[in-house]
Structures are given as structure tokens and as C-alpha cells.
Amino acid sequence: MIIVVHFLLIKQNLRFDFLTNAMIQDITTKDRKQFHVNVLGYKNITFEHFTVSAPDESPNTDGIHIGRSDGVNVLNAEIKTGDDCVSIGDGSKNLVSNGVTCGPGHGTSIGSLELFKNEEPVDGVTVKNCTFTNTSNGVRIKTWPGAEPGTCSNIHFEDITATNVSSPIIIDQKYCPRNKCKINEESKVKLRNISFKNIHGTSALPEAVKIICSATLPCENVELADIEITHSGPTGPVVSQCSNVKPKVSGKQNPAPCSAPIPAKPTSAA
């Protein structure tokens, strides 16, 4: 069964649950107080030509949030919001985000993961041909310290353009907004098989690459290939910060991988 939905303007947030083999196209959603689109329990679904618009200082206004779904494609979307443009929650498998333009917003995020019990693994996510402009993050994985165990694997970010992005590349296993976490404990989420390839542009802050992994479960098989990011501000050249990871590197690298190692500290950015 193929379902095609066309809307010119949606004045309420949308929830799609437990659909199979569907295409949903040409939707615009504006100025919601929370998630614009929430997706749960999908299998083999394509979202195409979505437009999302919300003020850049509106919290929890994720553009498209996906959880516990298999085979979701987000194609050629334009998202301007005050939170994650695309957020990928637990139980997401075989997901592709291709051709998404994001900004303002918090970028594309996997997580936050394992705050709650019985969260499901994330496996097989590809984010490619995406553009981030004036966002707080570009591509990000975030997990809570001292929370529940879990896994996140086979994640690929490629062909990404960042313009004036505060954190273009970030793995944050000390994710702790508003200090609502066990700050002295490590994340119990195992991250493995993560690649960042052909990512270029400008960082609003010197710390363009942050790979902060769990000391208890270090990141495994992280790859950096052809990274070219410069600093768009006056405070010095870009640097790369790493903790509990030994990335594989190839091609051009700017900043130099792990050129400014730092102790992993809890973070507060949403």
C-alpha cells in the first residue's frame, strides 16, 4: 500500500504512528510549541519536501523526530527551528536523511540516548548531502552519563556543509542539559562504527570537532575522512578535542585530529 499525503500548510504539529510502505510529501508546519513532526513505529516510509519554520529561540521545537522506526527516509527538507532539525531517537534503524537544509536550529542529532529504561538500539543511520547554517550543532550523537545501558552503531555522516556552526562535528557522551544527570558517572552507551566523511565549512567557535566518549565504554571504530573546517570568528584557528577515542583518519584533516585533547566534562547545550 502506498499512501501519498499532500498539504500546503499545517497549523498544528503532526504525529504519524505505525505506518508501513508510505510516502508523505509537501508539508509545511509553522511555529509550534513542541515537535513539529513526530514519527513512531514506521517501516519503509519516505518524507519528502518538508518545510518547518519556528523561531530560533523556541525550545523543544524539533523539526522531525523519529523513534522506533525501520527504513525511514527524510529527503530534501528545509527546516528552520529552535531545536534539532532532525532528531533520531532510540530504536531507529536503517534511516537516511539526504538533502536536508537546516538553520537556524540545533542540527541533526542522534539522541539523546538512554535516559530512560528499555530504550532500543540505534543501528544504521546515514546523514548525507546536508547543509547547516548558523546552527549550534552540525551532526551530533548525544548520550546521557550515568543513565541506562545501550548501543548506537553503524552511523555515517558524509558530504556535509557547515556555515558558521558552533559545533560542526560532535559526539557528546557527557550530555547533561541543565545539570540533570549523574555528573560523576560515565555513559553506558556503546558507540561503534561511526564515520564522518567529506565535511567542510566554517565553525563559529574554535572547537570544530568534539569527540567526547565514555571512559567506561570508549568509542570503537570512529573514522574521520576529508575534514576541512575553518573558524569563522576572530579567536584563533580551529581545534579538535577528543576523549576516550582513537579515530582512524584519512585524507585532508583541518583541524588536526585530536589536536587539543581535553578531559571530558558534562555539557549543557540542548
PDB file of C-alpha atoms in Angstrom:
ATOM      1  CA  MET A   1       0.000   0.000   0.000  1.00  0.00           C
ATOM      2  CA  ILE A   2       1.327   3.432  -0.952  1.00  0.00           C
ATOM      3  CA  ILE A   3      -0.049   6.474   0.838  1.00  0.00           C
ATOM      4  CA  VAL A   4       0.721   9.928  -0.527  1.00  0.00           C
ATOM      5  CA  VAL A   5      -0.252  12.923   1.597  1.00  0.00           C
ATOM      6  CA  HIS A   6      -0.103  16.493   0.253  1.00  0.00           C
ATOM      7  CA  PHE A   7      -0.626  19.549   2.455  1.00  0.00           C
ATOM      8  CA  LEU A   8       0.182  23.143   1.640  1.00  0.00           C
ATOM      9  CA  LEU A   9       0.079  24.442   5.187  1.00  0.00           C
ATOM     10  CA  ILE A  10      -0.247  22.682   8.539  1.00  0.00           C
ATOM     11  CA  LYS A  11      -1.098  24.852  11.560  1.00  0.00           C
ATOM     12  CA  GLN A  12      -0.733  22.026  14.076  1.00  0.00           C
ATOM     13  CA  ASN A  13       2.018  19.609  14.904  1.00  0.00           C
ATOM     14  CA  LEU A  14       1.757  16.191  13.269  1.00  0.00           C
ATOM     15  CA  ARG A  15       2.105  12.679  14.606  1.00  0.00           C
ATOM     16  CA  PHE A  16       2.454   9.626  12.376  1.00  0.00           C
ATOM     17  CA  ASP A  17       2.337   6.222  14.080  1.00  0.00           C
ATOM     18  CA  PHE A  18       2.690   2.661  12.824  1.00  0.00           C
ATOM     19  CA  LEU A  19       2.512   3.195   9.079  1.00  0.00           C
ATOM     20  CA  THR A  20       4.109   0.817   6.562  1.00  0.00           C
ATOM     21  CA  ASN A  21       5.146   1.472   2.948  1.00  0.00           C
ATOM     22  CA  ALA A  22       4.093   5.100   2.741  1.00  0.00           C
ATOM     23  CA  MET A  23       5.197   8.374   1.145  1.00  0.00           C
ATOM     24  CA  ILE A  24       4.373  11.680   2.812  1.00  0.00           C
ATOM     25  CA  GLN A  25       5.156  14.832   0.835  1.00  0.00           C
ATOM     26  CA  ASP A  26       4.858  18.584   0.588  1.00  0.00           C
ATOM     27  CA  ILE A  27       4.019  19.573   4.148  1.00  0.00           C
ATOM     28  CA  THR A  28       4.713  22.929   5.779  1.00  0.00           C
ATOM     29  CA  THR A  29       4.406  23.301   9.544  1.00  0.00           C
ATOM     30  CA  LYS A  30       4.998  26.582  11.386  1.00  0.00           C
ATOM     31  CA  ASP A  31       5.549  27.972  14.865  1.00  0.00           C
ATOM     32  CA  ARG A  32       4.665  25.008  17.062  1.00  0.00           C
ATOM     33  CA  LYS A  33       5.498  24.981  20.772  1.00  0.00           C
ATOM     34  CA  GLN A  34       6.875  21.427  20.638  1.00  0.00           C
ATOM     35  CA  PHE A  35       7.794  18.826  17.997  1.00  0.00           C
ATOM     36  CA  HIS A  36       6.556  19.737  14.553  1.00  0.00           C
ATOM     37  CA  VAL A  37       6.507  16.146  13.291  1.00  0.00           C
ATOM     38  CA  ASN A  38       6.736  13.059  15.498  1.00  0.00           C
ATOM     39  CA  VAL A  39       7.254   9.640  13.908  1.00  0.00           C
ATOM     40  CA  LEU A  40       6.841   6.354  15.779  1.00  0.00           C
ATOM     41  CA  GLY A  41       6.706   2.727  14.681  1.00  0.00           C
ATOM     42  CA  TYR A  42       7.187   3.298  10.944  1.00  0.00           C
ATOM     43  CA  LYS A  43       8.531   0.811   8.407  1.00  0.00           C
ATOM     44  CA  ASN A  44       9.625   1.812   4.910  1.00  0.00           C
ATOM     45  CA  ILE A  45       8.451   5.417   4.901  1.00  0.00           C
ATOM     46  CA  THR A  46       9.657   8.395   2.863  1.00  0.00           C
ATOM     47  CA  PHE A  47       9.181  12.010   3.917  1.00  0.00           C
ATOM     48  CA  GLU A  48       9.967  14.406   1.075  1.00  0.00           C
ATOM     49  CA  HIS A  49       9.833  18.179   0.607  1.00  0.00           C
ATOM     50  CA  PHE A  50       9.045  19.056   4.210  1.00  0.00           C
ATOM     51  CA  THR A  51       9.293  22.681   5.308  1.00  0.00           C
ATOM     52  CA  VAL A  52       9.476  23.534   9.006  1.00  0.00           C
ATOM     53  CA  SER A  53       9.654  27.055  10.416  1.00  0.00           C
ATOM     54  CA  ALA A  54       9.945  28.207  14.043  1.00  0.00           C
ATOM     55  CA  PRO A  55      11.876  30.971  15.852  1.00  0.00           C
ATOM     56  CA  ASP A  56      15.500  30.197  16.628  1.00  0.00           C
ATOM     57  CA  GLU A  57      14.926  30.658  20.374  1.00  0.00           C
ATOM     58  CA  SER A  58      11.954  28.283  20.685  1.00  0.00           C
ATOM     59  CA  PRO A  59      12.969  25.216  22.761  1.00  0.00           C
ATOM     60  CA  ASN A  60      11.755  21.672  22.015  1.00  0.00           C
ATOM     61  CA  THR A  61      10.529  22.595  18.557  1.00  0.00           C
ATOM     62  CA  ASP A  62      12.281  19.699  16.816  1.00  0.00           C
ATOM     63  CA  GLY A  63      11.558  19.642  13.108  1.00  0.00           C
ATOM     64  CA  ILE A  64      11.172  15.890  12.559  1.00  0.00           C
ATOM     65  CA  HIS A  65      11.630  13.450  15.445  1.00  0.00           C
ATOM     66  CA  ILE A  66      11.923   9.751  14.589  1.00  0.00           C
ATOM     67  CA  GLY A  67      11.830   6.862  17.038  1.00  0.00           C
ATOM     68  CA  ARG A  68      11.499   3.063  16.921  1.00  0.00           C
ATOM     69  CA  SER A  69      11.178   3.004  13.150  1.00  0.00           C
ATOM     70  CA  ASP A  70      12.865   0.969  10.398  1.00  0.00           C
ATOM     71  CA  GLY A  71      13.587   2.265   6.919  1.00  0.00           C
ATOM     72  CA  VAL A  72      12.691   5.954   7.215  1.00  0.00           C
ATOM     73  CA  ASN A  73      13.940   8.363   4.522  1.00  0.00           C
ATOM     74  CA  VAL A  74      13.905  12.136   5.025  1.00  0.00           C
ATOM     75  CA  LEU A  75      14.609  13.772   1.668  1.00  0.00           C
ATOM     76  CA  ASN A  76      15.003  17.368   0.515  1.00  0.00           C
ATOM     77  CA  ALA A  77      13.623  19.083   3.598  1.00  0.00           C
ATOM     78  CA  GLU A  78      14.089  22.707   4.675  1.00  0.00           C
ATOM     79  CA  ILE A  79      13.994  23.123   8.445  1.00  0.00           C
ATOM     80  CA  LYS A  80      14.368  26.305  10.492  1.00  0.00           C
ATOM     81  CA  THR A  81      13.691  25.839  14.169  1.00  0.00           C
ATOM     82  CA  GLY A  82      14.831  26.384  17.758  1.00  0.00           C
ATOM     83  CA  ASP A  83      15.883  22.792  18.433  1.00  0.00           C
ATOM     84  CA  ASP A  84      17.076  19.775  16.444  1.00  0.00           C
ATOM     85  CA  CYS A  85      16.159  19.969  12.778  1.00  0.00           C
ATOM     86  CA  VAL A  86      16.098  16.172  12.622  1.00  0.00           C
ATOM     87  CA  SER A  87      16.245  14.204  15.871  1.00  0.00           C
ATOM     88  CA  ILE A  88      16.728  10.449  15.829  1.00  0.00           C
ATOM     89  CA  GLY A  89      15.613   8.577  18.907  1.00  0.00           C
ATOM     90  CA  ASP A  90      16.016   5.085  20.245  1.00  0.00           C
ATOM     91  CA  GLY A  91      15.009   2.109  18.121  1.00  0.00           C
ATOM     92  CA  SER A  92      15.769   3.870  14.826  1.00  0.00           C
ATOM     93  CA  LYS A  93      17.170   1.530  12.160  1.00  0.00           C
ATOM     94  CA  ASN A  94      18.156   1.924   8.516  1.00  0.00           C
ATOM     95  CA  LEU A  95      17.406   5.640   8.413  1.00  0.00           C
ATOM     96  CA  VAL A  96      18.561   8.045   5.687  1.00  0.00           C
ATOM     97  CA  SER A  97      18.497  11.840   5.897  1.00  0.00           C
ATOM     98  CA  ASN A  98      19.504  13.217   2.491  1.00  0.00           C
ATOM     99  CA  GLY A  99      19.391  16.764   1.192  1.00  0.00           C
ATOM    100  CA  VAL A 100      18.190  18.435   4.380  1.00  0.00           C
ATOM    101  CA  THR A 101      18.847  22.165   4.798  1.00  0.00           C
ATOM    102  CA  CYS A 102      18.972  23.142   8.474  1.00  0.00           C
ATOM    103  CA  GLY A 103      19.282  26.538  10.079  1.00  0.00           C
ATOM    104  CA  PRO A 104      18.696  28.044  12.460  1.00  0.00           C
ATOM    105  CA  GLY A 105      18.445  25.107  14.831  1.00  0.00           C
ATOM    106  CA  HIS A 106      20.499  22.528  16.698  1.00  0.00           C
ATOM    107  CA  GLY A 107      21.483  20.449  13.684  1.00  0.00           C
ATOM    108  CA  THR A 108      20.840  16.744  13.156  1.00  0.00           C
ATOM    109  CA  SER A 109      21.097  14.754  16.378  1.00  0.00           C
ATOM    110  CA  ILE A 110      21.051  11.096  17.281  1.00  0.00           C
ATOM    111  CA  GLY A 111      19.705  11.085  20.811  1.00  0.00           C
ATOM    112  CA  SER A 112      19.734  11.957  23.453  1.00  0.00           C
ATOM    113  CA  LEU A 113      20.003   8.239  24.236  1.00  0.00           C
ATOM    114  CA  GLU A 114      19.424   6.029  27.261  1.00  0.00           C
ATOM    115  CA  LEU A 115      17.928   8.471  29.721  1.00  0.00           C
ATOM    116  CA  PHE A 116      15.059   6.027  30.227  1.00  0.00           C
ATOM    117  CA  LYS A 117      14.843   2.290  30.815  1.00  0.00           C
ATOM    118  CA  ASN A 118      14.169  -0.155  27.964  1.00  0.00           C
ATOM    119  CA  GLU A 119      15.358   2.088  25.162  1.00  0.00           C
ATOM    120  CA  GLU A 120      16.129   0.165  21.972  1.00  0.00           C
ATOM    121  CA  PRO A 121      19.428   0.179  19.992  1.00  0.00           C
ATOM    122  CA  VAL A 122      20.076   2.640  17.183  1.00  0.00           C
ATOM    123  CA  ASP A 123      21.596   0.894  14.158  1.00  0.00           C
ATOM    124  CA  GLY A 124      22.208   2.070  10.621  1.00  0.00           C
ATOM    125  CA  VAL A 125      21.810   5.835  10.171  1.00  0.00           C
ATOM    126  CA  THR A 126      23.147   7.788   7.183  1.00  0.00           C
ATOM    127  CA  VAL A 127      23.087  11.585   7.046  1.00  0.00           C
ATOM    128  CA  LYS A 128      24.391  12.933   3.731  1.00  0.00           C
ATOM    129  CA  ASN A 129      24.270  15.903   1.381  1.00  0.00           C
ATOM    130  CA  CYS A 130      23.007  18.135   4.184  1.00  0.00           C
ATOM    131  CA  THR A 131      23.670  21.825   4.836  1.00  0.00           C
ATOM    132  CA  PHE A 132      23.787  23.530   8.241  1.00  0.00           C
ATOM    133  CA  THR A 133      23.807  27.327   8.511  1.00  0.00           C
ATOM    134  CA  ASN A 134      24.044  29.348  11.760  1.00  0.00           C
ATOM    135  CA  THR A 135      23.194  26.298  13.867  1.00  0.00           C
ATOM    136  CA  SER A 136      24.508  25.344  17.295  1.00  0.00           C
ATOM    137  CA  ASN A 137      25.490  21.893  16.022  1.00  0.00           C
ATOM    138  CA  GLY A 138      26.009  20.213  12.710  1.00  0.00           C
ATOM    139  CA  VAL A 139      25.953  16.421  13.073  1.00  0.00           C
ATOM    140  CA  ARG A 140      25.766  15.097  16.624  1.00  0.00           C
ATOM    141  CA  ILE A 141      25.414  11.975  18.755  1.00  0.00           C
ATOM    142  CA  LYS A 142      24.446  12.618  22.384  1.00  0.00           C
ATOM    143  CA  THR A 143      24.095  10.187  25.287  1.00  0.00           C
ATOM    144  CA  TRP A 144      23.457  10.714  28.980  1.00  0.00           C
ATOM    145  CA  PRO A 145      26.122   9.952  31.598  1.00  0.00           C
ATOM    146  CA  GLY A 146      25.198   7.663  34.459  1.00  0.00           C
ATOM    147  CA  ALA A 147      21.953   6.540  32.848  1.00  0.00           C
ATOM    148  CA  GLU A 148      20.862   3.310  31.135  1.00  0.00           C
ATOM    149  CA  PRO A 149      22.977   0.907  29.003  1.00  0.00           C
ATOM    150  CA  GLY A 150      22.539   0.760  25.235  1.00  0.00           C
ATOM    151  CA  THR A 151      24.193   0.692  21.809  1.00  0.00           C
ATOM    152  CA  CYS A 152      24.434   3.007  18.818  1.00  0.00           C
ATOM    153  CA  SER A 153      26.240   1.641  15.774  1.00  0.00           C
ATOM    154  CA  ASN A 154      26.810   1.971  12.033  1.00  0.00           C
ATOM    155  CA  ILE A 155      26.313   5.723  11.854  1.00  0.00           C
ATOM    156  CA  HIS A 156      27.586   7.616   8.805  1.00  0.00           C
ATOM    157  CA  PHE A 157      27.758  11.373   8.224  1.00  0.00           C
ATOM    158  CA  GLU A 158      29.015  12.363   4.775  1.00  0.00           C
ATOM    159  CA  ASP A 159      29.073  15.238   2.305  1.00  0.00           C
ATOM    160  CA  ILE A 160      28.130  17.843   4.894  1.00  0.00           C
ATOM    161  CA  THR A 161      28.439  21.629   4.532  1.00  0.00           C
ATOM    162  CA  ALA A 162      28.565  23.767   7.684  1.00  0.00           C
ATOM    163  CA  THR A 163      28.436  27.574   7.682  1.00  0.00           C
ATOM    164  CA  ASN A 164      29.049  29.417  10.967  1.00  0.00           C
ATOM    165  CA  VAL A 165      28.106  26.344  13.018  1.00  0.00           C
ATOM    166  CA  SER A 166      29.151  26.329  16.684  1.00  0.00           C
ATOM    167  CA  SER A 167      29.943  22.580  16.804  1.00  0.00           C
ATOM    168  CA  PRO A 168      30.050  21.126  13.286  1.00  0.00           C
ATOM    169  CA  ILE A 169      31.077  17.612  14.429  1.00  0.00           C
ATOM    170  CA  ILE A 170      30.229  16.363  17.895  1.00  0.00           C
ATOM    171  CA  ILE A 171      29.960  13.124  19.823  1.00  0.00           C
ATOM    172  CA  ASP A 172      28.878  14.027  23.339  1.00  0.00           C
ATOM    173  CA  GLN A 173      28.683  11.195  25.863  1.00  0.00           C
ATOM    174  CA  LYS A 174      28.601  13.749  28.661  1.00  0.00           C
ATOM    175  CA  TYR A 175      25.341  15.287  27.500  1.00  0.00           C
ATOM    176  CA  CYS A 176      23.843  16.943  30.559  1.00  0.00           C
ATOM    177  CA  PRO A 177      21.492  19.863  29.844  1.00  0.00           C
ATOM    178  CA  ARG A 178      20.603  21.892  32.910  1.00  0.00           C
ATOM    179  CA  ASN A 179      22.767  19.533  35.008  1.00  0.00           C
ATOM    180  CA  LYS A 180      20.035  16.890  35.112  1.00  0.00           C
ATOM    181  CA  CYS A 181      22.372  13.911  35.224  1.00  0.00           C
ATOM    182  CA  LYS A 182      24.808  11.944  37.357  1.00  0.00           C
ATOM    183  CA  ILE A 183      27.775  14.122  36.527  1.00  0.00           C
ATOM    184  CA  ASN A 184      30.402  11.865  38.112  1.00  0.00           C
ATOM    185  CA  GLU A 185      29.391   8.755  36.166  1.00  0.00           C
ATOM    186  CA  GLU A 186      30.144   7.632  32.621  1.00  0.00           C
ATOM    187  CA  SER A 187      27.723   6.922  29.823  1.00  0.00           C
ATOM    188  CA  LYS A 188      26.788   3.264  29.441  1.00  0.00           C
ATOM    189  CA  VAL A 189      26.033   3.569  25.734  1.00  0.00           C
ATOM    190  CA  LYS A 190      28.487   1.787  23.430  1.00  0.00           C
ATOM    191  CA  LEU A 191      29.182   3.723  20.223  1.00  0.00           C
ATOM    192  CA  ARG A 192      30.801   1.804  17.359  1.00  0.00           C
ATOM    193  CA  ASN A 193      31.327   2.126  13.618  1.00  0.00           C
ATOM    194  CA  ILE A 194      30.874   5.893  13.322  1.00  0.00           C
ATOM    195  CA  SER A 195      32.180   7.784  10.272  1.00  0.00           C
ATOM    196  CA  PHE A 196      32.483  11.457   9.376  1.00  0.00           C
ATOM    197  CA  LYS A 197      33.439  11.903   5.709  1.00  0.00           C
ATOM    198  CA  ASN A 198      33.813  14.966   3.482  1.00  0.00           C
ATOM    199  CA  ILE A 199      32.654  17.531   5.986  1.00  0.00           C
ATOM    200  CA  HIS A 200      33.646  21.112   5.231  1.00  0.00           C
ATOM    201  CA  GLY A 201      32.783  24.707   6.026  1.00  0.00           C
ATOM    202  CA  THR A 202      33.180  27.137   8.923  1.00  0.00           C
ATOM    203  CA  SER A 203      32.878  26.835  12.683  1.00  0.00           C
ATOM    204  CA  ALA A 204      31.588  29.702  14.833  1.00  0.00           C
ATOM    205  CA  LEU A 205      33.849  28.507  17.675  1.00  0.00           C
ATOM    206  CA  PRO A 206      37.439  27.270  17.643  1.00  0.00           C
ATOM    207  CA  GLU A 207      36.369  23.790  18.837  1.00  0.00           C
ATOM    208  CA  ALA A 208      35.137  22.498  15.492  1.00  0.00           C
ATOM    209  CA  VAL A 209      35.404  18.782  16.268  1.00  0.00           C
ATOM    210  CA  LYS A 210      34.458  17.311  19.642  1.00  0.00           C
ATOM    211  CA  ILE A 211      34.542  13.555  20.148  1.00  0.00           C
ATOM    212  CA  ILE A 212      33.865  13.031  23.833  1.00  0.00           C
ATOM    213  CA  CYS A 213      33.346   9.326  24.522  1.00  0.00           C
ATOM    214  CA  SER A 214      32.686   7.251  27.609  1.00  0.00           C
ATOM    215  CA  ALA A 215      35.684   6.211  29.710  1.00  0.00           C
ATOM    216  CA  THR A 216      33.844   3.025  30.650  1.00  0.00           C
ATOM    217  CA  LEU A 217      32.891   2.144  27.059  1.00  0.00           C
ATOM    218  CA  PRO A 218      35.259   4.013  24.707  1.00  0.00           C
ATOM    219  CA  CYS A 219      34.047   4.707  21.192  1.00  0.00           C
ATOM    220  CA  GLU A 220      35.066   1.966  18.770  1.00  0.00           C
ATOM    221  CA  ASN A 221      35.952   2.333  15.087  1.00  0.00           C
ATOM    222  CA  VAL A 222      35.426   6.069  14.635  1.00  0.00           C
ATOM    223  CA  GLU A 223      36.601   7.380  11.261  1.00  0.00           C
ATOM    224  CA  LEU A 224      37.442  10.930  10.164  1.00  0.00           C
ATOM    225  CA  ALA A 225      37.979  11.341   6.407  1.00  0.00           C
ATOM    226  CA  ASP A 226      38.466  14.567   4.463  1.00  0.00           C
ATOM    227  CA  ILE A 227      37.552  17.104   7.109  1.00  0.00           C
ATOM    228  CA  GLU A 228      38.107  20.754   6.152  1.00  0.00           C
ATOM    229  CA  ILE A 229      36.682  23.244   8.647  1.00  0.00           C
ATOM    230  CA  THR A 230      37.931  26.756   9.355  1.00  0.00           C
ATOM    231  CA  HIS A 231      36.986  29.200  12.118  1.00  0.00           C
ATOM    232  CA  SER A 232      34.612  31.973  11.095  1.00  0.00           C
ATOM    233  CA  GLY A 233      35.432  34.142  14.140  1.00  0.00           C
ATOM    234  CA  PRO A 234      38.445  36.108  15.426  1.00  0.00           C
ATOM    235  CA  THR A 235      39.512  33.824  18.300  1.00  0.00           C
ATOM    236  CA  GLY A 236      42.059  31.621  16.605  1.00  0.00           C
ATOM    237  CA  PRO A 237      42.359  28.501  14.451  1.00  0.00           C
ATOM    238  CA  VAL A 238      40.049  25.520  14.783  1.00  0.00           C
ATOM    239  CA  VAL A 239      40.959  22.615  17.043  1.00  0.00           C
ATOM    240  CA  SER A 240      39.771  19.061  17.552  1.00  0.00           C
ATOM    241  CA  GLN A 241      39.033  17.762  21.049  1.00  0.00           C
ATOM    242  CA  CYS A 242      38.925  14.062  21.900  1.00  0.00           C
ATOM    243  CA  SER A 243      38.405  11.878  24.924  1.00  0.00           C
ATOM    244  CA  ASN A 244      38.375   8.065  25.124  1.00  0.00           C
ATOM    245  CA  VAL A 245      38.655   7.519  21.375  1.00  0.00           C
ATOM    246  CA  LYS A 246      41.376   6.752  18.818  1.00  0.00           C
ATOM    247  CA  PRO A 247      39.883   7.761  15.482  1.00  0.00           C
ATOM    248  CA  LYS A 248      41.042   6.395  12.155  1.00  0.00           C
ATOM    249  CA  VAL A 249      41.973   9.265   9.862  1.00  0.00           C
ATOM    250  CA  SER A 250      42.417   9.652   6.117  1.00  0.00           C
ATOM    251  CA  GLY A 251      42.543  12.445   3.574  1.00  0.00           C
ATOM    252  CA  LYS A 252      42.853  16.118   4.438  1.00  0.00           C
ATOM    253  CA  GLN A 253      42.346  16.999   8.093  1.00  0.00           C
ATOM    254  CA  ASN A 254      41.683  20.507   9.355  1.00  0.00           C
ATOM    255  CA  PRO A 255      41.684  20.710  12.312  1.00  0.00           C
ATOM    256  CA  ALA A 256      44.315  18.101  13.035  1.00  0.00           C
ATOM    257  CA  PRO A 257      42.573  15.138  14.683  1.00  0.00           C
ATOM    258  CA  CYS A 258      42.545  15.309  18.473  1.00  0.00           C
ATOM    259  CA  SER A 259      44.888  18.284  18.407  1.00  0.00           C
ATOM    260  CA  ALA A 260      43.532  19.640  21.695  1.00  0.00           C
ATOM    261  CA  PRO A 261      42.638  16.712  23.979  1.00  0.00           C
ATOM    262  CA  ILE A 262      40.600  17.725  26.989  1.00  0.00           C
ATOM    263  CA  PRO A 263      39.095  15.944  29.984  1.00  0.00           C
ATOM    264  CA  ALA A 264      35.504  15.016  29.250  1.00  0.00           C
ATOM    265  CA  LYS A 265      33.164  17.295  31.175  1.00  0.00           C
ATOM    266  CA  PRO A 266      29.376  17.328  31.313  1.00  0.00           C
ATOM    267  CA  THR A 267      27.873  19.675  28.775  1.00  0.00           C
ATOM    268  CA  SER A 268      24.784  21.809  28.979  1.00  0.00           C
ATOM    269  CA  ALA A 269      23.822  22.582  25.392  1.00  0.00           C
ATOM    270  CA  ALA A 270      20.424  21.240  24.404  1.00  0.00           C
TER     271      ALA A 270
END
